[in-house]
Amino acid sequence: MSHAWTQNLLYLTLLLGLAYPLGAYMAGVLEGGRTFLHPILRPLERGLYRLMGIREEDEMGWKAYAWSITLIKLLGLVAMFLLMKTQAALPLNPEHQGNVATGLSFNTAVSFITNTNWQAYSGETTLSYLTQMLGLTVQNFLSAATGIAVLAALIRGITRRSATGLGNAWVDLVRGTLYILLPLSFVFALFLVSQGVIQNLSAYLHTAGGQVLAMGPAASQVAIKMLGTNGGGFFGANAAHPFENSSPLSNFVQMLSILLIPAALCVTFGRMVQDRRQGWALLAAMTVLFVAALAVCTQAEVKGNPALDSLGVTQVAGIDKPGGNMEGKELRFGPGGSALWATATTAASSGSVNAMHDSFTPLGGLVPLWLMQLGEVVFGGVGSGLYGMLMFALVAVFIGGLMVGRTPEYLGKKVEAFEMKMASLAILLPCAAVLIGTAISVLVPAAAASVGNPGPHGFSQILYAWSSASNNNGSAFAGLNANTPFYNDGLAIAMLLGRFGVIWPVLALAGSLAKKKHTPEGLGTLPTHTPLFVGVLIGVVVLVGALTFIPALALGPVAEHLSLRSLR
Amino acid sequence: MTSHARQDKPLFEPAIVRRAVLDAFRKLSPLHQLRNPVMFTVWICSAFATGLWIQALTGRGEGRPGFILAISLWLWFTLLFANFAEAMAEGRGKAQADSLRRSRRDVKARRLLGSDRKGPHETIDAPVLRINDLVLVEAGETIPGDGEVVEGVASVNESAITGESAPVIRESGGDRSAVTGGTLVLSDWLVIRISSNPGESFLDRMIAMVEGAKRQKTPNEIALDILLAGLTIIFLLATATLLPYSAFSAKAAGQGHPVTLTVLVSLLVCLIPTTIGGLLSAIGIAGMDRMIQANVIATSGRAVEAAGDVDVLLLDKTGTITLGNRQAVAFLAADGVDLKRLADAAQLSSLADETPEGRSIVVLAKEQHGLRERGLHALDAHFVPFTAQTRMSGVNLGTRQIRKGAASSIEAYVQSHGGTFPEDLRRTVDQISMAGGTPLVVAEGPHALGVIQLKDIVKGGIKERFAELRGMGIKTVMITGDNPLTAAAIAAEAGVDDFLAQATPEAKLKLIREYQAGGRLVAMTGDGTNDAPALAQADVAVAMNSGTQAAKEAGNMVDLDSNPTKLIEIVEIGKQMLMTRGSLTTFSIANDVAKYFAILPAAFVATYPALGALNIMRLHSPESAILSAVIFNALIIVALIPLALRGVTYRPVGAAQLLQRNLLLYGAGGLVVPFIGIKAIDWLLVALRLAA
């Protein structure tokens, strides 16, 4: 077994191993229980509530919850936009970065409040340290906390009986940030600094050779960027930049941090619904899909470009060369470390990159593209991945439930017309945004001209951009010049739709589930913790995802791959 | 006791098929298709393809007119086949409705002008009768409307409604007072108070129901509709956006041309879930129809669907779990009493007792001790009937006074004659009670002779049915007026999960509410007026046709056979209906994989020749590939009509096993079958030289 496969195995083992304790801890936090951090953080939490005038025990209905989440996001949007528009006049700007253009500011603000972190700019040439810290980093925390809060509300909808309240959005946001994201980021940032990731507020370094080395408070932002599945790099090259991702160890741990919270939330789910097997089942479905995608991507990248074989170029790994497809990859990470990162970052809605996905082999690039198109539910974003997966689970339960001759139920709640409407909406909206956005892009000459390569690869670049934005991933296929008015505005709309077009149906669904009575489980009930159900769930995710995008993929990476193969 | 005459109807009766073919064309109206988003999409696509064909005829079209015509024809066929399925499902009901209508045609009613049946009356047409009119019906006449017998006793032939030709007795008062319009009085006469206005009678409702005229979508059907509409929108987007995608690709590749509209329309119809969309309403109607075949009239499809969800069955003990009556099974003499003397006394005391229990005592004495029945008159005996005060019955033969009754009554009787009640007898009495039997003590004057053991006879095979239900995840609860001891013993013997002893109507209602509060769906059967509140509360309430009008009004189903075990069949039909929908949905979606493999390479091979590698079925040409997929998509609807009408087979196993079985059949089958089907059609097209 080569290095790449060993690393993959170690990765999965550690990921699942760490998910368990973290998941248990998070369940405690979201249920308002006492955790080992209480002595330090509880007084702080109380102080915050007093300051903001929040009464902890106030319950919100689904609409109030959704409005709270939406309003604080809009507030963040406005604040970040203004920050970028005025950064030249504000402190902590040693490089005298100018104010950011309006279109780019809007795009970037939307991108960060929606946990997408699509970057049509390079951090080191565009943003001041203040904008990075006060704008980007703050939204990194808040958007991840939002995911956790919405998930918590959905879980309460499932567990509560004949109730209207889904919890308190403010309390969930504060707890998620204070007890989960902050402590993890704090420890993680220290680790990154120990590995050489920079953390300073100095002016850029000018070397004797005439090079300019960008500086800045990178480690603190990278920590939450990774843990919160945000993915917006401090530097333009993201995690391929040595100051942002300095060593193979930092690379490995950063990869782990992408999927850590999403995986652990499955465990949290199982605990909160008081049936741990339910959480394991969802985790199993995600893991199976992830492993399959990882295998394809790793195999494609380690094997390299099939067209080169016929030219007599050897792509086999050796003592002096990493082998495989090395175009657009860091020598430090090689094809294996890049393929694993690419799979993890698109399975989750992270979007951070340590290699250029544009330079992947067609099949290797197909995997990230497809994982995003599945709706970011294979682990997915913090919170959002699991609530997205639960939408698919409801569809699976619905079809499976009918197949056993009973009105479908999930965890004792009947799945009826309203639930199907909301689940369909949550699944449909991002898909629609991808398809329609891509269609408009290839129709508008100015947009179509942004592609960097001709043929199917150019098509993949456009499809990738819309898949990434609509599903709040944020990674780019590069090659596409996206800093144009068309893409800045269009992708911003797609990002908003991909975030709030899912959050609102999910919360509406949570509200509807909370009102329902609980139906006790019986022999006639479809069990949702068995391998069989995991299979059905995977089938639904794959079929819906695949059937929607197969034609588009056929014209992009599939055509490219088959053409390359026929060159041999 | 059940009449199964109608169950043997073949699926495709020529008369029904003829009518259905005509209806299939009638249903092509877009207004009719609007009800179903999936099929409405097909309608638009068919019309659009026809337009493309006309355009092609003028020479300005996008391809060969012959190919476009073939596609548009097969798209119309897709619609026709779906319509045919629906019409077939309705056809069986319609045929039955016609015969029901015939049964009430030209009926005259004799409306009494006063309340005296011998008083003046007028003859009017039955349809103008209103509530509270009194009518007189004599032998040979048809009962003009639903109502309640207020006077008289008569035998009535209800076969028009129930299909059961054996006459039933209808009489005033009690639980056998309800009569149904359209049934025939065979003997004697009845005075009936009409209980429904024109157009609202049971027969009217039944006709509306079997015709499916008032059919409303059931909750699960609505939810499924939403899912199917969602999928339709996704596929609509996926195919519509393919036009710009392919134009961009053709330009980028410098070869080929944008995908034609004909291909896009074909792809869309193939991808949207037409199989389930086309059969969805047929499945619902067929579910109702299967209920009717089982001689159950449901007042709504919702009730049929709810039957599939039932968790708890409340079953009356008498008539459902046990044979109607208790029977004597043993004589147990007290110490020092000859067994034959006991049997003799028991028989004598029961000679005039016409209750089934009494008859069974006489028979047992005859069988076990060869005691012949004797005439009461010959013995100069005087019968003492049972009264609520004495709670005993018996016979006086000169000076001999023989009594039988409950232990406590007989004890008092014996003591009042100066005797004592033997201890060993008391023990026997207790033992019989504990075992679920009913002890009747026999005494002659001051001497308690012994005990007759009466026992409920549990119906044969019922225990297995309950085990089946348990396998389905359904809990059975026995309802009985017996004391808890007796009830427990019978419950154990019959294998029910739970029982409600000493049940009153209030206790029944309370029990149902308790189960419902726990989130369970409750089904029950009932016939008496005192069952009405519980029937109204239950989620699935089956009233016996032999029952009172109040019970029928309160229930949401009427069992024409009046067979309480029918509930089990009803649950199965409800489950079958859901399973058929779920299985065909899975099948429909799984089919899309093969269709992609047929159509995508055909559509894009001109732009990217390498995509030809996806033509794994090795279909003859792009045109034949697309046509084959469209034809398969249409034919599969026809092929599945029998399944839609008959329903997916239900087996009483747990949900997990059912899912596994149906996934394998319809999920895996749905993946594989179209590959074979499309290849076969393509091969046939080539063989018949129909493919370009």
PDB file of C-alpha atoms in Angstrom, chain B residues 320-402:
ATOM      1  CA  THR B 320     -64.784 -12.281  16.400  1.00  0.00           C
ATOM      2  CA  ILE B 321     -62.451 -14.204  18.627  1.00  0.00           C
ATOM      3  CA  THR B 322     -64.885 -16.777  19.957  1.00  0.00           C
ATOM      4  CA  LEU B 323     -67.849 -18.418  18.364  1.00  0.00           C
ATOM      5  CA  GLY B 324     -70.962 -16.485  19.232  1.00  0.00           C
ATOM      6  CA  ASN B 325     -71.974 -18.529  22.268  1.00  0.00           C
ATOM      7  CA  ARG B 326     -70.644 -20.375  25.203  1.00  0.00           C
ATOM      8  CA  GLN B 327     -71.123 -24.129  25.243  1.00  0.00           C
ATOM      9  CA  ALA B 328     -71.356 -26.681  27.983  1.00  0.00           C
ATOM     10  CA  VAL B 329     -68.268 -28.877  27.964  1.00  0.00           C
ATOM     11  CA  ALA B 330     -68.397 -30.827  31.237  1.00  0.00           C
ATOM     12  CA  PHE B 331     -70.486 -31.798  34.252  1.00  0.00           C
ATOM     13  CA  LEU B 332     -68.628 -31.759  37.559  1.00  0.00           C
ATOM     14  CA  ALA B 333     -70.561 -33.365  40.378  1.00  0.00           C
ATOM     15  CA  ALA B 334     -70.229 -32.376  44.015  1.00  0.00           C
ATOM     16  CA  ASP B 335     -68.752 -34.954  46.454  1.00  0.00           C
ATOM     17  CA  GLY B 336     -71.147 -37.815  46.965  1.00  0.00           C
ATOM     18  CA  VAL B 337     -73.392 -36.942  44.078  1.00  0.00           C
ATOM     19  CA  ASP B 338     -73.805 -39.299  41.162  1.00  0.00           C
ATOM     20  CA  LEU B 339     -72.637 -37.698  37.948  1.00  0.00           C
ATOM     21  CA  LYS B 340     -75.625 -39.035  36.066  1.00  0.00           C
ATOM     22  CA  ARG B 341     -77.991 -37.455  38.553  1.00  0.00           C
ATOM     23  CA  LEU B 342     -76.319 -34.124  37.979  1.00  0.00           C
ATOM     24  CA  ALA B 343     -76.533 -34.530  34.197  1.00  0.00           C
ATOM     25  CA  ASP B 344     -80.168 -35.498  34.450  1.00  0.00           C
ATOM     26  CA  ALA B 345     -80.998 -32.481  36.622  1.00  0.00           C
ATOM     27  CA  ALA B 346     -79.028 -30.204  34.362  1.00  0.00           C
ATOM     28  CA  GLN B 347     -80.860 -31.449  31.311  1.00  0.00           C
ATOM     29  CA  LEU B 348     -84.263 -31.174  32.950  1.00  0.00           C
ATOM     30  CA  SER B 349     -83.557 -27.617  34.019  1.00  0.00           C
ATOM     31  CA  SER B 350     -82.559 -26.695  30.472  1.00  0.00           C
ATOM     32  CA  LEU B 351     -85.281 -28.386  28.461  1.00  0.00           C
ATOM     33  CA  ALA B 352     -87.276 -25.225  28.110  1.00  0.00           C
ATOM     34  CA  ASP B 353     -84.201 -22.996  27.963  1.00  0.00           C
ATOM     35  CA  GLU B 354     -83.949 -21.909  24.339  1.00  0.00           C
ATOM     36  CA  THR B 355     -80.667 -19.992  24.746  1.00  0.00           C
ATOM     37  CA  PRO B 356     -77.703 -21.555  22.940  1.00  0.00           C
ATOM     38  CA  GLU B 357     -76.115 -22.273  26.317  1.00  0.00           C
ATOM     39  CA  GLY B 358     -79.245 -24.125  27.400  1.00  0.00           C
ATOM     40  CA  ARG B 359     -79.357 -26.127  24.201  1.00  0.00           C
ATOM     41  CA  SER B 360     -75.732 -27.110  24.590  1.00  0.00           C
ATOM     42  CA  ILE B 361     -76.415 -28.483  28.088  1.00  0.00           C
ATOM     43  CA  VAL B 362     -79.193 -30.709  26.784  1.00  0.00           C
ATOM     44  CA  VAL B 363     -76.944 -31.922  23.993  1.00  0.00           C
ATOM     45  CA  LEU B 364     -74.002 -32.588  26.325  1.00  0.00           C
ATOM     46  CA  ALA B 365     -76.175 -34.625  28.669  1.00  0.00           C
ATOM     47  CA  LYS B 366     -77.381 -36.646  25.736  1.00  0.00           C
ATOM     48  CA  GLU B 367     -73.905 -37.234  24.393  1.00  0.00           C
ATOM     49  CA  GLN B 368     -72.187 -38.092  27.657  1.00  0.00           C
ATOM     50  CA  HIS B 369     -74.929 -39.923  29.522  1.00  0.00           C
ATOM     51  CA  GLY B 370     -77.341 -41.025  26.828  1.00  0.00           C
ATOM     52  CA  LEU B 371     -80.135 -38.980  28.358  1.00  0.00           C
ATOM     53  CA  ARG B 372     -82.861 -38.489  25.814  1.00  0.00           C
ATOM     54  CA  GLU B 373     -84.643 -35.211  25.503  1.00  0.00           C
ATOM     55  CA  ARG B 374     -88.004 -35.299  27.152  1.00  0.00           C
ATOM     56  CA  GLY B 375     -91.062 -33.234  26.483  1.00  0.00           C
ATOM     57  CA  LEU B 376     -91.947 -30.811  29.249  1.00  0.00           C
ATOM     58  CA  HIS B 377     -95.642 -31.425  28.833  1.00  0.00           C
ATOM     59  CA  ALA B 378     -95.206 -35.163  29.222  1.00  0.00           C
ATOM     60  CA  LEU B 379     -93.427 -34.579  32.515  1.00  0.00           C
ATOM     61  CA  ASP B 380     -96.019 -32.107  33.697  1.00  0.00           C
ATOM     62  CA  ALA B 381     -93.223 -29.724  34.365  1.00  0.00           C
ATOM     63  CA  HIS B 382     -93.382 -26.056  35.026  1.00  0.00           C
ATOM     64  CA  PHE B 383     -90.540 -23.935  33.614  1.00  0.00           C
ATOM     65  CA  VAL B 384     -89.089 -21.183  35.788  1.00  0.00           C
ATOM     66  CA  PRO B 385     -87.527 -18.568  33.478  1.00  0.00           C
ATOM     67  CA  PHE B 386     -84.419 -16.532  34.190  1.00  0.00           C
ATOM     68  CA  THR B 387     -85.057 -13.160  35.772  1.00  0.00           C
ATOM     69  CA  ALA B 388     -82.694 -10.395  36.695  1.00  0.00           C
ATOM     70  CA  GLN B 389     -83.858 -10.647  40.322  1.00  0.00           C
ATOM     71  CA  THR B 390     -83.375 -14.397  40.906  1.00  0.00           C
ATOM     72  CA  ARG B 391     -80.529 -14.773  38.356  1.00  0.00           C
ATOM     73  CA  MET B 392     -81.510 -18.425  38.061  1.00  0.00           C
ATOM     74  CA  SER B 393     -83.680 -20.512  35.821  1.00  0.00           C
ATOM     75  CA  GLY B 394     -85.020 -24.005  36.256  1.00  0.00           C
ATOM     76  CA  VAL B 395     -87.969 -26.313  36.358  1.00  0.00           C
ATOM     77  CA  ASN B 396     -90.569 -27.479  38.874  1.00  0.00           C
ATOM     78  CA  LEU B 397     -91.596 -31.140  38.536  1.00  0.00           C
ATOM     79  CA  GLY B 398     -94.279 -31.576  41.090  1.00  0.00           C
ATOM     80  CA  THR B 399     -92.297 -31.283  44.308  1.00  0.00           C
ATOM     81  CA  ARG B 400     -88.914 -31.381  42.691  1.00  0.00           C
ATOM     82  CA  GLN B 401     -87.415 -27.958  42.270  1.00  0.00           C
ATOM     83  CA  ILE B 402     -84.377 -27.881  40.035  1.00  0.00           C
TER      84      ILE B 402
END
